[in-house]
């Protein structure tokens, strides 16, 4: 079941990243993406750091906070790729490929932590 969940998370992450970089980089898209990343990241960090967390009692809160941080991470990667494509348009395929692999970093991190535990 855990493997199926990781595959689903990887597919959803790459899909969300693709949706965020599908548009050409323009000036109106950056502020909206920056605000979304700050909101998601700030909320996720606040939920983990400021609210009391007892995994047995408040497991849903932990999952929601991690989901917010994960979507914020994908937003940061999409923002970086959009910025690179805007500044260096001749480097087209490589920022997108690197960004796609960067969206999989939380999945790889979980697999490494699971292997070392």
PDB file of C-alpha atoms in Angstrom:
ATOM      1  CA  UNK A   1       0.000   0.000   0.000  1.00  0.00           C
ATOM      2  CA  UNK A   2       2.870   2.341   0.792  1.00  0.00           C
ATOM      3  CA  UNK A   3       4.435   1.773  -2.622  1.00  0.00           C
ATOM      4  CA  UNK A   4       1.146   2.619  -4.320  1.00  0.00           C
ATOM      5  CA  UNK A   5       0.926   5.803  -2.256  1.00  0.00           C
ATOM      6  CA  UNK A   6       4.469   6.832  -3.241  1.00  0.00           C
ATOM      7  CA  UNK A   7       3.731   6.212  -6.914  1.00  0.00           C
ATOM      8  CA  UNK A   8       0.556   8.304  -6.623  1.00  0.00           C
ATOM      9  CA  UNK A   9       2.441  11.125  -4.879  1.00  0.00           C
ATOM     10  CA  UNK A  10       5.147  11.077  -7.560  1.00  0.00           C
ATOM     11  CA  UNK A  11       2.594  11.206 -10.387  1.00  0.00           C
ATOM     12  CA  UNK A  12       0.584  13.987  -8.727  1.00  0.00           C
ATOM     13  CA  UNK A  13       3.749  15.988  -8.039  1.00  0.00           C
ATOM     14  CA  UNK A  14       4.979  15.798 -11.608  1.00  0.00           C
ATOM     15  CA  UNK A  15       1.468  16.605 -12.865  1.00  0.00           C
ATOM     16  CA  UNK A  16       1.191  19.673 -10.648  1.00  0.00           C
ATOM     17  CA  UNK A  17       4.673  20.808 -11.684  1.00  0.00           C
ATOM     18  CA  UNK A  18       3.741  20.385 -15.347  1.00  0.00           C
ATOM     19  CA  UNK A  19       0.579  22.415 -14.845  1.00  0.00           C
ATOM     20  CA  UNK A  20       2.523  25.228 -13.178  1.00  0.00           C
ATOM     21  CA  UNK A  21       5.193  25.499 -15.876  1.00  0.00           C
ATOM     22  CA  UNK A  22       2.909  24.885 -18.835  1.00  0.00           C
ATOM     23  CA  UNK A  23       2.298  28.593 -19.302  1.00  0.00           C
ATOM     24  CA  UNK A  24       5.047  30.727 -20.720  1.00  0.00           C
ATOM     25  CA  UNK A  25       6.819  32.767 -18.059  1.00  0.00           C
ATOM     26  CA  UNK A  26       5.275  36.204 -17.782  1.00  0.00           C
ATOM     27  CA  UNK A  27       5.303  38.984 -15.196  1.00  0.00           C
ATOM     28  CA  UNK A  28       1.730  38.420 -13.986  1.00  0.00           C
ATOM     29  CA  UNK A  29       2.260  34.765 -13.111  1.00  0.00           C
ATOM     30  CA  UNK A  30       5.251  35.259 -10.775  1.00  0.00           C
ATOM     31  CA  UNK A  31       3.539  37.260  -7.998  1.00  0.00           C
ATOM     32  CA  UNK A  32       0.674  34.792  -7.840  1.00  0.00           C
ATOM     33  CA  UNK A  33       3.062  31.829  -7.619  1.00  0.00           C
ATOM     34  CA  UNK A  34       5.248  33.573  -5.022  1.00  0.00           C
ATOM     35  CA  UNK A  35       2.214  34.358  -2.872  1.00  0.00           C
ATOM     36  CA  UNK A  36       0.999  30.773  -3.125  1.00  0.00           C
ATOM     37  CA  UNK A  37       4.384  29.362  -2.154  1.00  0.00           C
ATOM     38  CA  UNK A  38       4.681  31.687   0.833  1.00  0.00           C
ATOM     39  CA  UNK A  39       1.147  30.909   1.964  1.00  0.00           C
ATOM     40  CA  UNK A  40       1.521  27.140   1.633  1.00  0.00           C
ATOM     41  CA  UNK A  41       4.987  27.001   3.159  1.00  0.00           C
ATOM     42  CA  UNK A  42       4.109  29.340   6.010  1.00  0.00           C
ATOM     43  CA  UNK A  43       0.941  27.457   6.845  1.00  0.00           C
ATOM     44  CA  UNK A  44       2.718  24.097   6.746  1.00  0.00           C
ATOM     45  CA  UNK A  45       5.541  25.290   8.983  1.00  0.00           C
ATOM     46  CA  UNK A  46       3.096  26.956  11.374  1.00  0.00           C
ATOM     47  CA  UNK A  47       1.043  23.777  11.647  1.00  0.00           C
ATOM     48  CA  UNK A  48       4.101  21.707  12.477  1.00  0.00           C
ATOM     49  CA  UNK A  49       5.944  24.184  14.723  1.00  0.00           C
ATOM     50  CA  UNK A  50       3.229  26.135  16.500  1.00  0.00           C
ATOM     51  CA  UNK A  51       0.429  23.636  17.047  1.00  0.00           C
ATOM     52  CA  UNK A  52       0.962  20.758  19.451  1.00  0.00           C
ATOM     53  CA  UNK A  53       1.564  17.552  17.577  1.00  0.00           C
ATOM     54  CA  UNK A  54       0.807  14.177  19.006  1.00  0.00           C
ATOM     55  CA  UNK A  55       0.981  11.743  16.102  1.00  0.00           C
ATOM     56  CA  UNK A  56      -1.385   9.296  17.782  1.00  0.00           C
ATOM     57  CA  UNK A  57      -3.978  11.955  18.537  1.00  0.00           C
ATOM     58  CA  UNK A  58      -3.557  14.451  15.669  1.00  0.00           C
ATOM     59  CA  UNK A  59      -2.275  12.369  12.768  1.00  0.00           C
ATOM     60  CA  UNK A  60      -4.395  14.219  10.233  1.00  0.00           C
ATOM     61  CA  UNK A  61      -2.801  17.535  11.170  1.00  0.00           C
ATOM     62  CA  UNK A  62       0.644  16.134  10.421  1.00  0.00           C
ATOM     63  CA  UNK A  63      -0.453  14.810   7.021  1.00  0.00           C
ATOM     64  CA  UNK A  64      -2.110  18.105   6.099  1.00  0.00           C
ATOM     65  CA  UNK A  65       0.994  20.082   7.124  1.00  0.00           C
ATOM     66  CA  UNK A  66       3.279  17.779   5.121  1.00  0.00           C
ATOM     67  CA  UNK A  67       0.970  18.036   2.109  1.00  0.00           C
ATOM     68  CA  UNK A  68       1.079  21.839   2.298  1.00  0.00           C
ATOM     69  CA  UNK A  69       4.872  21.784   2.503  1.00  0.00           C
ATOM     70  CA  UNK A  70       5.061  19.339  -0.405  1.00  0.00           C
ATOM     71  CA  UNK A  71       2.862  21.504  -2.648  1.00  0.00           C
ATOM     72  CA  UNK A  72       4.883  24.548  -1.571  1.00  0.00           C
ATOM     73  CA  UNK A  73       8.074  22.729  -2.587  1.00  0.00           C
ATOM     74  CA  UNK A  74       6.636  22.011  -6.021  1.00  0.00           C
ATOM     75  CA  UNK A  75       5.680  25.686  -6.286  1.00  0.00           C
ATOM     76  CA  UNK A  76       9.231  26.779  -5.429  1.00  0.00           C
ATOM     77  CA  UNK A  77      10.662  24.442  -8.056  1.00  0.00           C
ATOM     78  CA  UNK A  78       8.163  25.695 -10.661  1.00  0.00           C
ATOM     79  CA  UNK A  79       9.008  29.272  -9.756  1.00  0.00           C
ATOM     80  CA  UNK A  80      12.733  28.599 -10.195  1.00  0.00           C
ATOM     81  CA  UNK A  81      12.165  26.884 -13.549  1.00  0.00           C
ATOM     82  CA  UNK A  82       9.934  29.721 -14.783  1.00  0.00           C
ATOM     83  CA  UNK A  83      12.554  32.257 -13.706  1.00  0.00           C
ATOM     84  CA  UNK A  84      15.363  30.369 -15.469  1.00  0.00           C
ATOM     85  CA  UNK A  85      13.293  29.986 -18.639  1.00  0.00           C
ATOM     86  CA  UNK A  86      12.517  33.685 -18.575  1.00  0.00           C
ATOM     87  CA  UNK A  87      16.149  34.716 -18.119  1.00  0.00           C
ATOM     88  CA  UNK A  88      17.768  32.095 -20.375  1.00  0.00           C
ATOM     89  CA  UNK A  89      15.204  30.970 -22.905  1.00  0.00           C
ATOM     90  CA  UNK A  90      17.820  29.034 -24.892  1.00  0.00           C
ATOM     91  CA  UNK A  91      18.252  26.502 -22.081  1.00  0.00           C
ATOM     92  CA  UNK A  92      14.738  25.136 -22.584  1.00  0.00           C
ATOM     93  CA  UNK A  93      14.752  21.417 -21.922  1.00  0.00           C
ATOM     94  CA  UNK A  94      17.263  21.285 -19.062  1.00  0.00           C
ATOM     95  CA  UNK A  95      15.525  23.430 -16.430  1.00  0.00           C
ATOM     96  CA  UNK A  96      12.301  21.506 -16.999  1.00  0.00           C
ATOM     97  CA  UNK A  97      14.059  18.145 -16.682  1.00  0.00           C
ATOM     98  CA  UNK A  98      15.907  19.246 -13.539  1.00  0.00           C
ATOM     99  CA  UNK A  99      12.678  20.622 -12.081  1.00  0.00           C
ATOM    100  CA  UNK A 100      10.881  17.376 -12.757  1.00  0.00           C
ATOM    101  CA  UNK A 101      13.540  15.452 -10.847  1.00  0.00           C
ATOM    102  CA  UNK A 102      13.450  18.050  -8.057  1.00  0.00           C
ATOM    103  CA  UNK A 103       9.718  17.472  -7.580  1.00  0.00           C
ATOM    104  CA  UNK A 104      10.553  13.843  -6.845  1.00  0.00           C
ATOM    105  CA  UNK A 105      13.012  14.812  -4.060  1.00  0.00           C
ATOM    106  CA  UNK A 106      10.491  14.270  -1.210  1.00  0.00           C
ATOM    107  CA  UNK A 107       9.705  10.777  -2.519  1.00  0.00           C
ATOM    108  CA  UNK A 108      13.391   9.898  -2.786  1.00  0.00           C
ATOM    109  CA  UNK A 109      13.985  11.360   0.670  1.00  0.00           C
ATOM    110  CA  UNK A 110      11.248   9.184   2.116  1.00  0.00           C
ATOM    111  CA  UNK A 111      12.704   6.099   0.427  1.00  0.00           C
ATOM    112  CA  UNK A 112      16.189   6.859   1.768  1.00  0.00           C
ATOM    113  CA  UNK A 113      14.832   7.443   5.286  1.00  0.00           C
ATOM    114  CA  UNK A 114      12.878   4.197   5.093  1.00  0.00           C
ATOM    115  CA  UNK A 115      15.960   2.297   3.911  1.00  0.00           C
ATOM    116  CA  UNK A 116      18.148   3.677   6.703  1.00  0.00           C
ATOM    117  CA  UNK A 117      15.595   3.150   9.472  1.00  0.00           C
TER     118      UNK A 117
END
